[in-house]
CSV table of C-alpha atoms in Angstrom, one decimal:
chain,number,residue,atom,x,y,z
F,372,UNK,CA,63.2,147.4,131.0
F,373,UNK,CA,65.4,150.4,132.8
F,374,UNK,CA,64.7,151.7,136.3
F,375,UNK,CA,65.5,155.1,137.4
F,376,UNK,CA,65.7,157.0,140.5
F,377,UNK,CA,62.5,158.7,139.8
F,378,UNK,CA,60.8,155.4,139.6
F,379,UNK,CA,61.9,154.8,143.2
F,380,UNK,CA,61.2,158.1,144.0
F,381,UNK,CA,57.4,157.4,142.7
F,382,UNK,CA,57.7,154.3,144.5
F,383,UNK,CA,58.2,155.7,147.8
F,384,UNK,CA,55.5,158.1,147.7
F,385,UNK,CA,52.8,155.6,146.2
F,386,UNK,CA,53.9,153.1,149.7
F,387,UNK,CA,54.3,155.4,152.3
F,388,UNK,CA,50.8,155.2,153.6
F,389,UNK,CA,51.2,151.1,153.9
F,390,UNK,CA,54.8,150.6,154.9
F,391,UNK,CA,56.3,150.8,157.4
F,392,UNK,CA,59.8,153.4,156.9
F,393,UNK,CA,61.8,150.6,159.4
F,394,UNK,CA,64.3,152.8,161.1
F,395,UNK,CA,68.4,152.6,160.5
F,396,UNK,CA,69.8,152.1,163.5
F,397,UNK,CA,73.6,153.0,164.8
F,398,UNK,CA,74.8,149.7,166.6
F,399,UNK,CA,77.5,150.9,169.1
F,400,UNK,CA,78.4,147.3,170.2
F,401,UNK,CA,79.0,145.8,166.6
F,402,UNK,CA,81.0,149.3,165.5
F,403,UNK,CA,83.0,148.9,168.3
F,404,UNK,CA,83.5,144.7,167.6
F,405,UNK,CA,84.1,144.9,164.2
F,406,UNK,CA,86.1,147.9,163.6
F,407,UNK,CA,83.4,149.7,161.4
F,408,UNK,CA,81.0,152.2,161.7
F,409,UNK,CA,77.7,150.1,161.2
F,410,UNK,CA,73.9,151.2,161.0
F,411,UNK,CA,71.4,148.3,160.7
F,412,UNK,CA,68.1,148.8,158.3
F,413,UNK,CA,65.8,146.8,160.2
F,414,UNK,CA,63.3,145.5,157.7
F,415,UNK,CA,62.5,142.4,159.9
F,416,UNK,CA,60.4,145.4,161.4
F,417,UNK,CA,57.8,145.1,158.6
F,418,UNK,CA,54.5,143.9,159.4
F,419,UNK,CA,55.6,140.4,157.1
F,420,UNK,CA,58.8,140.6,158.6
F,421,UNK,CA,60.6,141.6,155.3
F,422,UNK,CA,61.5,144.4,152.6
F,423,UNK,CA,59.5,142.3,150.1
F,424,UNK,CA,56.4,144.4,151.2
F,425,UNK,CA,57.6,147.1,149.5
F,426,UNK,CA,58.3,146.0,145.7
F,427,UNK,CA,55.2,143.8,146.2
F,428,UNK,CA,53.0,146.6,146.8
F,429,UNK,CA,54.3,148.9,144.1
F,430,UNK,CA,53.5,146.4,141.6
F,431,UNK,CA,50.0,145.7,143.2
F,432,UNK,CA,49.1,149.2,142.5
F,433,UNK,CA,50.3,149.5,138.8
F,434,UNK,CA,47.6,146.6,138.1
F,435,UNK,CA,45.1,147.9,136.1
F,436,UNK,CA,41.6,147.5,136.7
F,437,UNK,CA,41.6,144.0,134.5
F,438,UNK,CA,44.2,142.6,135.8
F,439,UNK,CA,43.1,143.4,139.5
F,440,UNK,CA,39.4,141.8,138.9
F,441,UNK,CA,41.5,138.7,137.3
F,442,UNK,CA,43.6,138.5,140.3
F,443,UNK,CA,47.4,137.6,140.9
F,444,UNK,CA,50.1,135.2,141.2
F,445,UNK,CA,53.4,135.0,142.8
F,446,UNK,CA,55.6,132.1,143.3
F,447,UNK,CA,58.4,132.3,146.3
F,448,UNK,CA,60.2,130.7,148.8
F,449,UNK,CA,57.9,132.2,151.6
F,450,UNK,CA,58.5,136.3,152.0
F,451,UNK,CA,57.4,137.7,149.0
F,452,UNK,CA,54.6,135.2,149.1
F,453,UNK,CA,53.5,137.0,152.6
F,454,UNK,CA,54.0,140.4,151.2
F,455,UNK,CA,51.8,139.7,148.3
F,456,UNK,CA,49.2,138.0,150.0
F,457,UNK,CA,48.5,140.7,152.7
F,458,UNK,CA,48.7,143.2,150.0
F,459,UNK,CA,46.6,142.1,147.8
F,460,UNK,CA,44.0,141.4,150.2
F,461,UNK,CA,44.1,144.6,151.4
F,462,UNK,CA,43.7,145.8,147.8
F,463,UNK,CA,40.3,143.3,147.0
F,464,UNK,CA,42.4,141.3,145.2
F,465,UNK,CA,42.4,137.6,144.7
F,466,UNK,CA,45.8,136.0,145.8
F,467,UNK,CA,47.3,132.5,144.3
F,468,UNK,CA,50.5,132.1,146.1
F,469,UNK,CA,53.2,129.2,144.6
F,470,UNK,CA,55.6,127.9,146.7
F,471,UNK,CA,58.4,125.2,146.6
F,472,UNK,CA,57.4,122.0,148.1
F,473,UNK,CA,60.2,122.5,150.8
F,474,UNK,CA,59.4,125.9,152.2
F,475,UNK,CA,58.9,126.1,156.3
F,476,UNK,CA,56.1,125.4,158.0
F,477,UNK,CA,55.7,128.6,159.1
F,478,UNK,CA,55.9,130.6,156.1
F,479,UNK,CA,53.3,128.7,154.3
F,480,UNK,CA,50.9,128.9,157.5
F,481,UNK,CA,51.7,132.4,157.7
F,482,UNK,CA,50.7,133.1,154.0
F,483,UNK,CA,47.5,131.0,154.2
F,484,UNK,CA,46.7,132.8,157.5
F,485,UNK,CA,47.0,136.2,155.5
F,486,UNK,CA,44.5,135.4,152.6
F,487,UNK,CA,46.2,133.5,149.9
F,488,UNK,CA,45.5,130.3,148.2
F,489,UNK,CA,48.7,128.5,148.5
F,490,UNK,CA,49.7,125.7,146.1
F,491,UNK,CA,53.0,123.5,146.6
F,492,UNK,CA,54.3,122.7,144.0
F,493,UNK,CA,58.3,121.9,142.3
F,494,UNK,CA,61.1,121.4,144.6
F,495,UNK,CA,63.0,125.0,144.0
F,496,UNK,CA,62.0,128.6,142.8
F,497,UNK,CA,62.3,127.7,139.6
F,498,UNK,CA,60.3,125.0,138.9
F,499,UNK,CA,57.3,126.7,141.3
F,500,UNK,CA,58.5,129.5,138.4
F,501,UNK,CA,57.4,127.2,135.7
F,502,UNK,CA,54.0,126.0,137.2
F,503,UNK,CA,53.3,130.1,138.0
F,504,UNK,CA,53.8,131.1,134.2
F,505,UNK,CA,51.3,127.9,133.0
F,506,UNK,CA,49.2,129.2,135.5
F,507,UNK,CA,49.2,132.8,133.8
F,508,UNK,CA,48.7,131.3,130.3
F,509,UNK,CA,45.7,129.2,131.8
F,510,UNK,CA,43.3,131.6,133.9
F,511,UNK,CA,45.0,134.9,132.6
F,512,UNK,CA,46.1,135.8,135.8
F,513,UNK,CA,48.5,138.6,136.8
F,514,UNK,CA,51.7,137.9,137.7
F,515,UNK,CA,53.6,139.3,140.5
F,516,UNK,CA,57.0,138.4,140.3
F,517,UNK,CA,59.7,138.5,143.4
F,518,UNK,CA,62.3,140.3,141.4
F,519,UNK,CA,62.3,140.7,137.4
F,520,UNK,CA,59.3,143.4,137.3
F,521,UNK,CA,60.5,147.1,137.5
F,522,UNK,CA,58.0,148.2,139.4
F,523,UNK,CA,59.5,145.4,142.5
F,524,UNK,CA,62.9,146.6,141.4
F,525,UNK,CA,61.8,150.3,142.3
F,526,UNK,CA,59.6,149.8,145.4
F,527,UNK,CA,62.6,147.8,146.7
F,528,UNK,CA,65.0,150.6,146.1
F,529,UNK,CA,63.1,152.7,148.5
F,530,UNK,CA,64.8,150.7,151.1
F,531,UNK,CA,68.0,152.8,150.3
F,532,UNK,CA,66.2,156.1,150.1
F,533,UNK,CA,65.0,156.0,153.5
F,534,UNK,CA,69.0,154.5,154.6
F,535,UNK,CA,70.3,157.8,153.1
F,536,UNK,CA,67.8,160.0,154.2
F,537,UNK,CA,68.3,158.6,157.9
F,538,UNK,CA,72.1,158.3,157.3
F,539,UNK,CA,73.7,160.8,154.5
F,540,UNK,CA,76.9,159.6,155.6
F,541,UNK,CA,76.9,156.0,154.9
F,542,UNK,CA,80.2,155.4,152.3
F,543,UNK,CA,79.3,151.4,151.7
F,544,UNK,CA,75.7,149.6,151.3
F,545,UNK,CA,76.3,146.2,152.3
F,546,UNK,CA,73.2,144.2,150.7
F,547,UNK,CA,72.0,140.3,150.1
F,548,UNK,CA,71.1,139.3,146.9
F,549,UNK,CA,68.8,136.4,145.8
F,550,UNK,CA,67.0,137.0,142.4
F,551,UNK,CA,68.3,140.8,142.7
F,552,UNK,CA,65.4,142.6,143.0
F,553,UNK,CA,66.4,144.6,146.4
F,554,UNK,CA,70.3,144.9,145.5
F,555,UNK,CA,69.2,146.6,142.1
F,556,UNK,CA,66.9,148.5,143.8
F,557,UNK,CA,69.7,149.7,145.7
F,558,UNK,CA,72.1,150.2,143.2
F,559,UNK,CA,69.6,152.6,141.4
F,560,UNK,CA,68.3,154.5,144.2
F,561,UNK,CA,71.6,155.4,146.0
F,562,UNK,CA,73.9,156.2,143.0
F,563,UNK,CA,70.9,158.3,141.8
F,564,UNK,CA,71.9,160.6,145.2
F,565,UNK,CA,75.2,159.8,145.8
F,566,UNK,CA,77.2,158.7,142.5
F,567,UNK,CA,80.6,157.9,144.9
F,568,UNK,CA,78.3,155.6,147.7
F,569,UNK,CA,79.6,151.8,146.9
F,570,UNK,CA,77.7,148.8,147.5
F,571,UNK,CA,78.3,145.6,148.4
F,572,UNK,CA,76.0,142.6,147.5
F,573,UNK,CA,76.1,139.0,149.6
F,574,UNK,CA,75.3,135.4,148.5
F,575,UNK,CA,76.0,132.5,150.3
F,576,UNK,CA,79.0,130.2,149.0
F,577,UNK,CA,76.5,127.3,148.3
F,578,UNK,CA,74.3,129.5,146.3
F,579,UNK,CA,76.1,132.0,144.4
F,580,UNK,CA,73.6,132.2,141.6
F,581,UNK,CA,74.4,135.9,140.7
F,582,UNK,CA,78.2,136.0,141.4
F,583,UNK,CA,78.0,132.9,138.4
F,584,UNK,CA,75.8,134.6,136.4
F,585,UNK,CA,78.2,137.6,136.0
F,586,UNK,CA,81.1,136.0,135.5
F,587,UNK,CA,80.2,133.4,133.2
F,588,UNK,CA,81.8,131.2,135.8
F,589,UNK,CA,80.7,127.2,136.3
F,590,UNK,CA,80.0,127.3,139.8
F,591,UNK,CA,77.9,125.2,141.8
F,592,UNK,CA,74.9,126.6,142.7
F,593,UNK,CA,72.8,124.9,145.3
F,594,UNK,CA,69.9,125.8,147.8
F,595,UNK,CA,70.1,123.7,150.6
F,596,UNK,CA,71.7,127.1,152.9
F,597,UNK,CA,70.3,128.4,155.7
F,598,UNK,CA,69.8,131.3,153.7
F,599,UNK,CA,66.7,130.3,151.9
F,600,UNK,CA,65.9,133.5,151.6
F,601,UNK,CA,68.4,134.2,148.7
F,602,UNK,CA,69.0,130.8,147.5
F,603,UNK,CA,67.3,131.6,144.2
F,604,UNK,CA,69.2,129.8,140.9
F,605,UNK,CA,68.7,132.2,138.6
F,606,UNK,CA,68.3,135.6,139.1
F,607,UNK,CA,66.9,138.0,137.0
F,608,UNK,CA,68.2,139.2,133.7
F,609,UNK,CA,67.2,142.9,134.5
F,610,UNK,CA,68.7,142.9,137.9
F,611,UNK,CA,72.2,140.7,136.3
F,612,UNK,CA,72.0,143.4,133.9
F,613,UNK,CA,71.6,146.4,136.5
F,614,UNK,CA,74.5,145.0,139.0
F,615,UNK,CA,76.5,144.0,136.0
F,616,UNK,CA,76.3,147.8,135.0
F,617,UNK,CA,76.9,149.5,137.8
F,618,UNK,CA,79.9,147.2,138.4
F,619,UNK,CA,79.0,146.0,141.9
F,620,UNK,CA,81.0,143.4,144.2
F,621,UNK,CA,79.5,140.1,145.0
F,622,UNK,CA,81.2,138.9,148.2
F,623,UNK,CA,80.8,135.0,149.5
F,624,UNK,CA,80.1,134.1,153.4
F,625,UNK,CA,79.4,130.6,154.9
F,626,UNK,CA,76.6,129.2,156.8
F,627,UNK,CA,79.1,129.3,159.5
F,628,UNK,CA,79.2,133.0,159.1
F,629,UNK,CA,75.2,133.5,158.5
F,630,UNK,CA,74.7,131.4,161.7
F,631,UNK,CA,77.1,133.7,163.6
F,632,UNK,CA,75.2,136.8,162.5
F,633,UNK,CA,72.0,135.9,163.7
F,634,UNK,CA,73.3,134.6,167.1
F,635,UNK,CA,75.0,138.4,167.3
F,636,UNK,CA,72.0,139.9,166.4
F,637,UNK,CA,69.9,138.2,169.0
F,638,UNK,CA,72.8,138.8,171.7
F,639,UNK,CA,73.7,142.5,170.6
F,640,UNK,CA,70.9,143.6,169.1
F,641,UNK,CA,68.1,141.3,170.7
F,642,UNK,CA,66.9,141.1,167.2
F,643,UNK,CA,64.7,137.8,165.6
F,644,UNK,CA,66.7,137.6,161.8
F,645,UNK,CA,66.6,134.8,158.9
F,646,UNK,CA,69.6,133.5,157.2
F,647,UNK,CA,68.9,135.8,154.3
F,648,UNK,CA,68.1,138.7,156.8
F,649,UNK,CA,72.0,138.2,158.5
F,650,UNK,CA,73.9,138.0,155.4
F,651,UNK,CA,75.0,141.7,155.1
F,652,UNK,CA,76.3,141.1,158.7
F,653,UNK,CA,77.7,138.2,158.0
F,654,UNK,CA,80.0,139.5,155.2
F,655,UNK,CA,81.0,142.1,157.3
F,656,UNK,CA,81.9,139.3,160.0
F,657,UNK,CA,83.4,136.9,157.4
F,658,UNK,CA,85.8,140.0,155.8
F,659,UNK,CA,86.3,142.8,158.8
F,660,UNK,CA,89.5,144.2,156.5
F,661,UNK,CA,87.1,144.8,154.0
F,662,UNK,CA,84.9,147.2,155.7
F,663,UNK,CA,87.1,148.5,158.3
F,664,UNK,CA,87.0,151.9,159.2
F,665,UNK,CA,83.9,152.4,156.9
F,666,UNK,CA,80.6,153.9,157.1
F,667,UNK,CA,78.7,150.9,156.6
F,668,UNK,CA,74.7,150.2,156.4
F,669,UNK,CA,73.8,146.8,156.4
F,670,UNK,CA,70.2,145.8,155.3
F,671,UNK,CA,69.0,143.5,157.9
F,672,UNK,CA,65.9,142.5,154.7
F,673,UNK,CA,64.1,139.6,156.7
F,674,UNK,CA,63.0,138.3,160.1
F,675,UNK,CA,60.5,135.4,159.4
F,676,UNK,CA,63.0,132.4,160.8
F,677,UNK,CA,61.4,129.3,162.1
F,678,UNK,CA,61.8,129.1,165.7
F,679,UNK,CA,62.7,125.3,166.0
F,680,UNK,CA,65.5,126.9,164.0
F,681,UNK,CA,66.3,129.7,165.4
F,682,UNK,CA,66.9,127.4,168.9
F,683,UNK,CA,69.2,125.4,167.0
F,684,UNK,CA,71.6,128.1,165.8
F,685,UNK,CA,71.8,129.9,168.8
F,686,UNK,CA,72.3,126.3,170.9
F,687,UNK,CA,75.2,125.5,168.0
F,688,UNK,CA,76.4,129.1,168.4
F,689,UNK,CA,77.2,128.5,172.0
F,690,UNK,CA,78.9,125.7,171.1
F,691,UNK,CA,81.0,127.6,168.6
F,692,UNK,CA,81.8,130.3,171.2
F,693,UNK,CA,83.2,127.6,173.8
F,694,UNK,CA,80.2,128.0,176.2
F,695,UNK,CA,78.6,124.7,175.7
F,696,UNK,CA,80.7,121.5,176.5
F,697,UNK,CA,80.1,117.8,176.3
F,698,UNK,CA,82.3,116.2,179.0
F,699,UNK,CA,82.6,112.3,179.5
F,700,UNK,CA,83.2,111.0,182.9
F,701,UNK,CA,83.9,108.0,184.4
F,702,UNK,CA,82.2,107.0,187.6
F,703,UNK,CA,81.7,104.3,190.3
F,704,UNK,CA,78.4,102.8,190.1
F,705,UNK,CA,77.3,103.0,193.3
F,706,UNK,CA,74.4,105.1,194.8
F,707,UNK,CA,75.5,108.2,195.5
F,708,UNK,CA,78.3,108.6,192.9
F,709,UNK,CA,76.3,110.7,190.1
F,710,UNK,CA,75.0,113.2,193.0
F,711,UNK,CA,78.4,113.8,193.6
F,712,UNK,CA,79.7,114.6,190.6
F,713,UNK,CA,76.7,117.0,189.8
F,714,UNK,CA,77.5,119.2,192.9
F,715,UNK,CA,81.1,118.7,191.5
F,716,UNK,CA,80.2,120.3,188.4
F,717,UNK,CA,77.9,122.9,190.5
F,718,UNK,CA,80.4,123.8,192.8
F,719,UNK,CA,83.6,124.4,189.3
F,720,UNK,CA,80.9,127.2,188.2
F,721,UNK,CA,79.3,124.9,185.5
F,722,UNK,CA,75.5,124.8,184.7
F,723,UNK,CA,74.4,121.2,183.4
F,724,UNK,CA,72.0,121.2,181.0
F,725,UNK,CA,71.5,117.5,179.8
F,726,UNK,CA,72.9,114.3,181.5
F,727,UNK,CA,73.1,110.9,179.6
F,728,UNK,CA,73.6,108.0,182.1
F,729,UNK,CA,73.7,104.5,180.8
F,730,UNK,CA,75.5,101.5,182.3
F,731,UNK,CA,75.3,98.6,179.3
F,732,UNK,CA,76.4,100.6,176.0
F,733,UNK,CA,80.0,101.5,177.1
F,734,UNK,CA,83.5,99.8,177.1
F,735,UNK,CA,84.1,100.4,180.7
F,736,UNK,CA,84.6,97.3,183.9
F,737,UNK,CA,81.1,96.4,185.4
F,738,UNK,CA,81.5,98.1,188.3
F,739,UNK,CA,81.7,101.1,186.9
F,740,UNK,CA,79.5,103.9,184.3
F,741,UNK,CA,80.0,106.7,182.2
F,742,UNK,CA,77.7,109.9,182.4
F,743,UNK,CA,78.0,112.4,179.5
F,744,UNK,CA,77.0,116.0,180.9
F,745,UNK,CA,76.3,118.8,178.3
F,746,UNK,CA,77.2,121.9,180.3
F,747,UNK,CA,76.8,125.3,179.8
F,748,UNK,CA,80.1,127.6,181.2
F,749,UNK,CA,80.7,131.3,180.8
F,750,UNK,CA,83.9,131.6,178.6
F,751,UNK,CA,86.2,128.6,177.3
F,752,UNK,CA,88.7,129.4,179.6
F,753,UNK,CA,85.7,128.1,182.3
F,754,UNK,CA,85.3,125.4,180.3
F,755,UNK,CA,88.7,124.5,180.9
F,756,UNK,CA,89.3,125.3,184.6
F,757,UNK,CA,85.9,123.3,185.1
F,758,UNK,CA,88.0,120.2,183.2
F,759,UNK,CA,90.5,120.6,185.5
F,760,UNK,CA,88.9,120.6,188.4
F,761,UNK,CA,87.2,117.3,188.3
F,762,UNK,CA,90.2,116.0,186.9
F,763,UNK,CA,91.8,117.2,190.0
F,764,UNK,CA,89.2,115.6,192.4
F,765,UNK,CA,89.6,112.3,191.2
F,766,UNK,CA,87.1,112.0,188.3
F,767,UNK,CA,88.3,110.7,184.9
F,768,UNK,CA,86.8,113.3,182.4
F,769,UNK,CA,87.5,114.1,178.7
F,770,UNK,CA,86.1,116.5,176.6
F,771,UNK,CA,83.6,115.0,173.7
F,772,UNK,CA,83.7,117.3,170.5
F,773,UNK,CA,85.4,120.4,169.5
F,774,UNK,CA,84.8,123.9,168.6
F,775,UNK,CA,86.1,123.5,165.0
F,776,UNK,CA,84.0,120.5,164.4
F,777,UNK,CA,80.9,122.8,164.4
F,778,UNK,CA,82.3,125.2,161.7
């Protein structure tokens, strides 16, 4: 199977009147933070939150009329299922949807909600994979797969048509890769216009299914990242074989470094964005020398994040950035004493969040307590001056945790 730019080019014109062209923005603040020119392809923008919309429809409409009165089938971890299943019902087609037994909540209510017959079933991609395919061989279905079909491969790659169009200068496209399907889009769209443009592909360091795959190399490859979106264990063998070709970097971040990227994105940007959807920004953040001084587009590909999630990052991000502390003081217990120590704590420019107050579980003299205060300050040098200040008023205070230990 081979994929050309004219099969993206066909792509793009058979979508336009169902998808949305999500615009590339210029992001002044992150240029100026990370030393880069960077423009941001907002895909999150799509009505399912994600660029699967695109490959997913492509291949809906190169059904023919048997296959469409049969119906389809896709297994995924949650965003290609929502892409196919709002597709296809807009198409009069019947939509079996099968997902891992551990996808969120929210993207199998969100599938369901959209049309789709969803069945749970294996504990990964692949062995949803295997129950798809039996599925196929038992009630002749059609199979829409996430990223080994050319026709995804080509309606994906119309995300970097529309980046180019919107942004002929871009020198670097900084994309995430899961099975492959929107990287080798990529790869075949924008060296089809620009030979010289280089891209850049990002997996997580827990999941670095295709960096392994290239290199023949025994690495571990697991899915427990925050990134399910690209935690796929094998990807395909036309997209290997199309990133293998055209000779493209596969670069490694951390779910410290995904979990950084989204808080950014929600603080600079005000943008909602998934693990998978803040990987290209992550890589950038993870290795500035890298892409310094470039023209770099980053494909922001997904949005649909769970928002019990979402809090947590952001809370831990805090953390991370010194502006959430967990001090430890001891006080008299005596009526009166906690009162003063929260107007303490007021009055140093600190903003408590969550107090802890218990008498019997600590090693301290009867007479006395500790309170544990999770406060939110402005900058860590705050943090610090608000330490010193109780300390100087009489209060015995440590501070519980550290920065690094949330890395």
């Amino acid at each position: 199977m081979s994929v050309t730019l004219h099969d993206v080019e066909a792509a793009a014109r058979a979508i336009a009147d169902n998808v949305i062209a999500t615009p590339t923005v210029h992001s002044p603040k992150l240029s100026d933070m990370l030393g880069a020119h960077i423009r941001l392809k907002l895909e999150n923008l799509q009505y399912t939150a994600s660029f699967k919309e695109r490959g997913a429809l492509n291949c809906l409409l190169g059904l023919g009329e048997a296959d469409r009165a049969a119906g389809v089938i896709a297994m995924s971890a949650g965003n290609h299922a929502q892409a196919v299943a709002r597709l296809a019902g807009r198409l009069d087609i019947a939509a079996t949807i099968v997902m891992p037994k551990n996808t969120p909540f929210q993207k199998v209510a969100n599938t369901e909600a959209l049309g789709a017959t969803v069945v749970l079933e294996g504990n990964d991609l692949a062995e949803a994979a295997a129950f798809a395919d039996a599925e196929v061989r038992a009630r002749g279905l059609a199979l829409i797969h996430p990223y080994e079909d050319p026709r995804v491969i080509a309606g994906q790659g119309t995300v970097a048509l529309e980046m180019l169009e919107a942004a002929p200068d871009l020198d670097t496209l900084v994309v995430p890769v899961g099975g492959g399907g929107l990287i080798a889009g990529c790869i075949v769209a924008a060296k089809g216009v620009r030979a010289d443009i280089e891209i850049v592909g990002v997996q997580t360091a827990r999941c670095p299914a295709m960096l392994a795959a290239l290199h023949g190399t025994g690495m571990d490859v697991r899915t427990d990242t925050l990134a399910d979106g690209i935690a796929v264990k094998r990807p395909g063998r036309t997209t290997r074989e199309i990133v293998a070709r055209s000779g493209t970097e596969i670069v490694l971040v951390e779910e410290g470094d995904i979990e950084s990227a989204i808080m950014l994105l929600a603080e600079a940007e005000k943008l909602v964005v998934e693990g998978a959807g803040a990987a290209a920004l992550a890589a950038i953040l993870a290795h500035p020398d890298r892409f310094a001084g470039r023209r770099v587009g980053a494909v922001v590909s997904g949005g649909n994040i769970d928002p019990r999630l979402l809090s947590g990052v952001l809370m831990r991000g805090l953390v991370r950035l010194g502006r959430l502390v967990r001090l430890r003081v001891e006080i008299e217990d005596l009526p009166g004493r906690l009162a003063q120590l929260t107007r303490a704590v007021g009055r140093l420019g600190g903003d408590i969040v969550e107090v802890e107050h218990r008498r019997w579980f600590h090693d301290v003299p009867a007479r006395k307590t500790l309170v544990d205060l999770l406060v939110e300050v402005r900058s860590p040098a705050e943090a610090g001056l608000l330490v010193d200040g109780l300390a100087s008023e009489g209060y015995e205070v440590s501070r519980l945790g550290t920065t690094s230990e949330m890395r």
